[in-house]
Amino acid sequence: MERNSLGNINNHCIRINISIMVNKVIIKKIISAPTFLLMFLVTLGFIIGLTATFINSTSVYYLEQLNYLVLKGYYYELFSSIFVTNSFVDFIFNFISLYFIYLIFGSRAGKHEYVIFMLAGILGNILTVIFYNPFTLSSGASGGIFGLLSYYTFYDFLKKDNLGVYGLIFLISVFGVSGLIFPNVNVIAHIGGILGGIIYAVVHYLIRSGRAIK
């Protein structure tokens, strides 16, 4: 009986150690992959948006982007609205899109993904303020997502002189499908995100290759 008990204890300890090691590997992989952190932030933004709507339906005006408020000085909405949304469809679409971006590109841009995502999202939001009426309410990470897609697609083109076919197909697919899923899709934000990703790809390529911008 004692031998069996000791054997069970040892087996249990081994399973615990294996479980801890696996969890450490998973956590390390998540930390090393910016796309996963962006997925987490998008999820957190949805929880915040849903909670804010439940507490006070008008509070989302100060978390998402209401053009009127941005023009009045609430510039932080250009940032907060990238993550905060109370739409489940919007959230799940963005979450899945980010996951597919990871599957295709594997976060090989590293920490640049954070900068690309934010700059593309903010550029899309600025264009939304310019081209849509002041009482337009918008939110979601799609601008940043299109920025990542266009960055990878065009950076591969510049680096390898070969347009990233898979990235281009996914970019076109997401652009088309989003228009079908969301009846009031913010096309301007998507275009702004694409432009942001292309600009970053060109600048990043020129800096890394040591070429001067003429």
Coordinates of C-alpha atoms in Angstrom, one line a residue:
M1 CA 0.0 0.0 0.0
E2 CA 2.8 2.4 0.8
R3 CA 4.5 1.7 -2.5
N4 CA 1.3 2.3 -4.4
S5 CA 0.8 5.6 -2.5
L6 CA 4.3 6.8 -3.2
G7 CA 3.9 5.8 -6.8
N8 CA 0.7 7.7 -7.1
I9 CA 2.2 10.7 -5.4
N10 CA 5.2 10.6 -7.8
N11 CA 2.9 10.3 -10.8
H12 CA 0.8 13.1 -9.6
C13 CA 3.9 15.3 -9.1
I14 CA 5.1 14.4 -12.6
R15 CA 1.8 15.4 -14.1
I16 CA 1.8 18.7 -12.2
N17 CA 5.4 19.5 -13.3
I18 CA 4.5 18.6 -16.9
S19 CA 1.4 20.8 -16.7
I20 CA 3.5 23.7 -15.3
M21 CA 6.0 23.3 -18.1
V22 CA 3.3 23.3 -20.7
N23 CA 1.7 26.4 -19.3
K24 CA 5.0 28.2 -19.2
V25 CA 5.6 27.4 -22.8
I26 CA 2.1 28.6 -23.8
I27 CA 2.5 31.8 -21.8
K28 CA 6.0 32.4 -23.3
K29 CA 4.6 31.9 -26.8
I30 CA 1.7 34.3 -26.1
I31 CA 4.1 37.0 -24.7
S32 CA 6.4 36.6 -27.7
A33 CA 3.6 36.9 -30.2
P34 CA 2.2 40.4 -30.3
T35 CA -0.8 39.2 -32.3
F36 CA -2.0 37.2 -29.2
L37 CA -1.7 40.3 -27.0
L38 CA -3.7 42.3 -29.5
M39 CA -6.3 39.6 -29.4
F40 CA -6.4 39.8 -25.6
L41 CA -6.8 43.7 -25.8
V42 CA -9.6 43.4 -28.3
T43 CA -11.3 40.9 -25.9
L44 CA -10.8 43.2 -23.0
G45 CA -12.2 46.2 -25.0
F46 CA -15.3 44.2 -25.8
I47 CA -15.8 43.4 -22.1
I48 CA -15.4 47.1 -21.2
G49 CA -17.8 48.2 -24.0
L50 CA -20.4 45.6 -22.9
T51 CA -20.1 46.5 -19.3
A52 CA -20.3 50.2 -20.0
T53 CA -23.4 49.7 -22.1
F54 CA -25.0 47.7 -19.4
I55 CA -24.3 50.3 -16.7
N56 CA -25.2 53.3 -18.8
S57 CA -26.1 53.1 -22.5
T58 CA -24.7 56.6 -23.3
S59 CA -21.3 55.9 -21.7
V60 CA -20.0 54.3 -24.8
Y61 CA -20.1 57.7 -26.5
Y62 CA -17.0 58.5 -24.3
L63 CA -15.2 55.2 -25.0
E64 CA -16.0 54.5 -28.7
Q65 CA -15.5 57.3 -31.3
L66 CA -18.2 59.9 -31.6
N67 CA -16.9 62.4 -34.1
Y68 CA -18.6 65.3 -32.4
L69 CA -16.7 64.6 -29.1
V70 CA -13.4 64.2 -30.9
L71 CA -13.9 67.6 -32.5
K72 CA -14.6 69.0 -29.1
G73 CA -11.3 67.8 -27.7
Y74 CA -11.9 64.1 -26.7
Y75 CA -8.9 63.0 -28.8
Y76 CA -8.3 59.9 -26.7
E77 CA -11.3 58.4 -28.5
L78 CA -9.1 58.0 -31.6
F79 CA -7.2 55.4 -29.5
S80 CA -9.8 53.9 -27.1
S81 CA -12.3 53.2 -29.9
I82 CA -9.8 50.9 -31.6
F83 CA -10.4 48.4 -28.8
V84 CA -13.7 49.3 -27.1
T85 CA -16.9 48.0 -28.8
N86 CA -20.2 46.7 -27.5
S87 CA -20.9 44.7 -30.7
F88 CA -20.3 41.0 -30.4
V89 CA -20.3 40.5 -34.1
D90 CA -17.6 43.2 -34.5
F91 CA -15.5 41.7 -31.7
I92 CA -15.6 38.1 -32.9
F93 CA -14.9 39.1 -36.5
N94 CA -11.8 41.1 -35.4
F95 CA -10.7 38.4 -33.0
I96 CA -10.8 35.7 -35.6
S97 CA -9.2 38.0 -38.2
L98 CA -6.2 38.6 -35.8
Y99 CA -5.9 34.8 -35.2
F100 CA -5.8 34.2 -39.0
I101 CA -3.2 36.9 -39.3
Y102 CA -1.1 35.0 -36.8
L103 CA -1.6 31.7 -38.6
I104 CA -0.5 33.3 -41.9
F105 CA 2.4 35.5 -40.8
G106 CA 3.3 34.2 -37.3
S107 CA 3.9 37.6 -35.8
R108 CA 7.2 37.9 -37.7
A109 CA 7.1 41.7 -37.6
G110 CA 7.6 41.4 -33.8
K111 CA 6.9 44.4 -31.8
H112 CA 6.4 46.4 -34.9
E113 CA 2.9 44.9 -35.0
Y114 CA 1.9 47.1 -32.1
V115 CA 3.0 50.2 -33.8
I116 CA 1.4 49.2 -37.2
F117 CA -1.8 48.3 -35.5
M118 CA -2.1 51.5 -33.6
L119 CA -1.0 53.9 -36.3
A120 CA -3.2 52.3 -38.9
G121 CA -6.2 52.3 -36.5
I122 CA -5.7 55.9 -35.5
L123 CA -5.2 57.0 -39.2
G124 CA -8.5 55.3 -40.1
N125 CA -10.2 57.0 -37.2
I126 CA -8.8 60.4 -38.2
L127 CA -10.1 59.9 -41.7
T128 CA -13.5 58.9 -40.2
V129 CA -13.6 62.3 -38.4
I130 CA -12.8 64.1 -41.7
F131 CA -15.1 62.3 -44.0
Y132 CA -18.1 61.3 -41.9
N133 CA -20.6 63.7 -40.2
P134 CA -20.0 64.8 -36.6
F135 CA -22.7 62.5 -35.1
T136 CA -21.1 59.3 -36.5
L137 CA -20.4 56.7 -33.8
S138 CA -17.8 54.1 -34.7
S139 CA -15.6 51.6 -33.0
G140 CA -13.6 48.4 -33.6
A141 CA -10.1 47.2 -34.5
S142 CA -10.7 46.7 -38.2
G143 CA -8.5 49.7 -39.2
G144 CA -5.6 48.2 -37.3
I145 CA -6.3 44.7 -38.7
F146 CA -6.2 46.1 -42.3
G147 CA -3.0 47.9 -41.4
L148 CA -1.3 44.6 -40.4
L149 CA -2.6 42.8 -43.5
S150 CA -1.4 45.6 -45.9
Y151 CA 1.9 45.9 -44.1
Y152 CA 2.7 42.2 -44.4
T153 CA 1.5 42.0 -48.0
F154 CA 3.4 45.0 -49.3
Y155 CA 6.5 44.5 -47.2
D156 CA 6.9 41.1 -48.8
F157 CA 6.5 42.7 -52.1
L158 CA 9.2 45.3 -51.4
K159 CA 11.6 42.8 -49.8
K160 CA 11.1 39.8 -52.1
D161 CA 9.8 41.6 -55.2
N162 CA 6.9 39.2 -54.9
L163 CA 3.5 40.3 -53.7
G164 CA 2.4 38.3 -50.7
V165 CA -0.3 36.3 -52.4
Y166 CA -1.9 34.8 -49.3
G167 CA -1.9 38.1 -47.5
L168 CA -3.4 39.8 -50.5
I169 CA -6.1 37.2 -50.8
F170 CA -6.9 37.5 -47.1
L171 CA -6.9 41.3 -47.3
I172 CA -9.4 41.3 -50.2
S173 CA -11.5 38.6 -48.5
V174 CA -11.7 40.4 -45.2
F175 CA -12.5 43.7 -47.0
G176 CA -15.3 42.1 -48.9
V177 CA -16.7 39.9 -46.1
S178 CA -16.8 42.8 -43.6
G179 CA -18.9 44.8 -46.0
L180 CA -21.4 41.9 -46.2
I181 CA -21.5 41.2 -42.4
F182 CA -21.7 44.9 -41.3
P183 CA -24.4 46.9 -43.1
N184 CA -22.9 50.2 -41.8
V185 CA -19.3 49.2 -42.2
N186 CA -16.8 52.1 -41.9
V187 CA -15.1 51.8 -45.3
I188 CA -13.1 55.0 -44.7
A189 CA -11.5 53.5 -41.6
H190 CA -10.6 50.3 -43.5
I191 CA -9.0 52.3 -46.3
G192 CA -7.1 54.4 -43.8
G193 CA -5.9 51.3 -42.1
I194 CA -4.7 49.9 -45.4
L195 CA -2.9 53.1 -46.3
G196 CA -1.3 53.2 -42.8
G197 CA 0.0 49.6 -43.3
I198 CA 1.4 50.4 -46.7
I199 CA 3.2 53.6 -45.5
Y200 CA 4.7 51.7 -42.6
A201 CA 5.9 48.9 -44.9
V202 CA 7.6 51.3 -47.2
V203 CA 9.3 53.3 -44.5
H204 CA 10.3 50.2 -42.6
Y205 CA 11.8 48.6 -45.7
L206 CA 13.7 51.8 -46.7
I207 CA 15.2 52.1 -43.2
R208 CA 16.2 48.4 -42.9
S209 CA 17.7 48.4 -46.4
G210 CA 19.6 51.6 -45.8
R211 CA 18.0 53.4 -48.7
A212 CA 17.1 57.0 -48.6
I213 CA 13.6 58.3 -49.3
K214 CA 13.7 60.4 -52.5

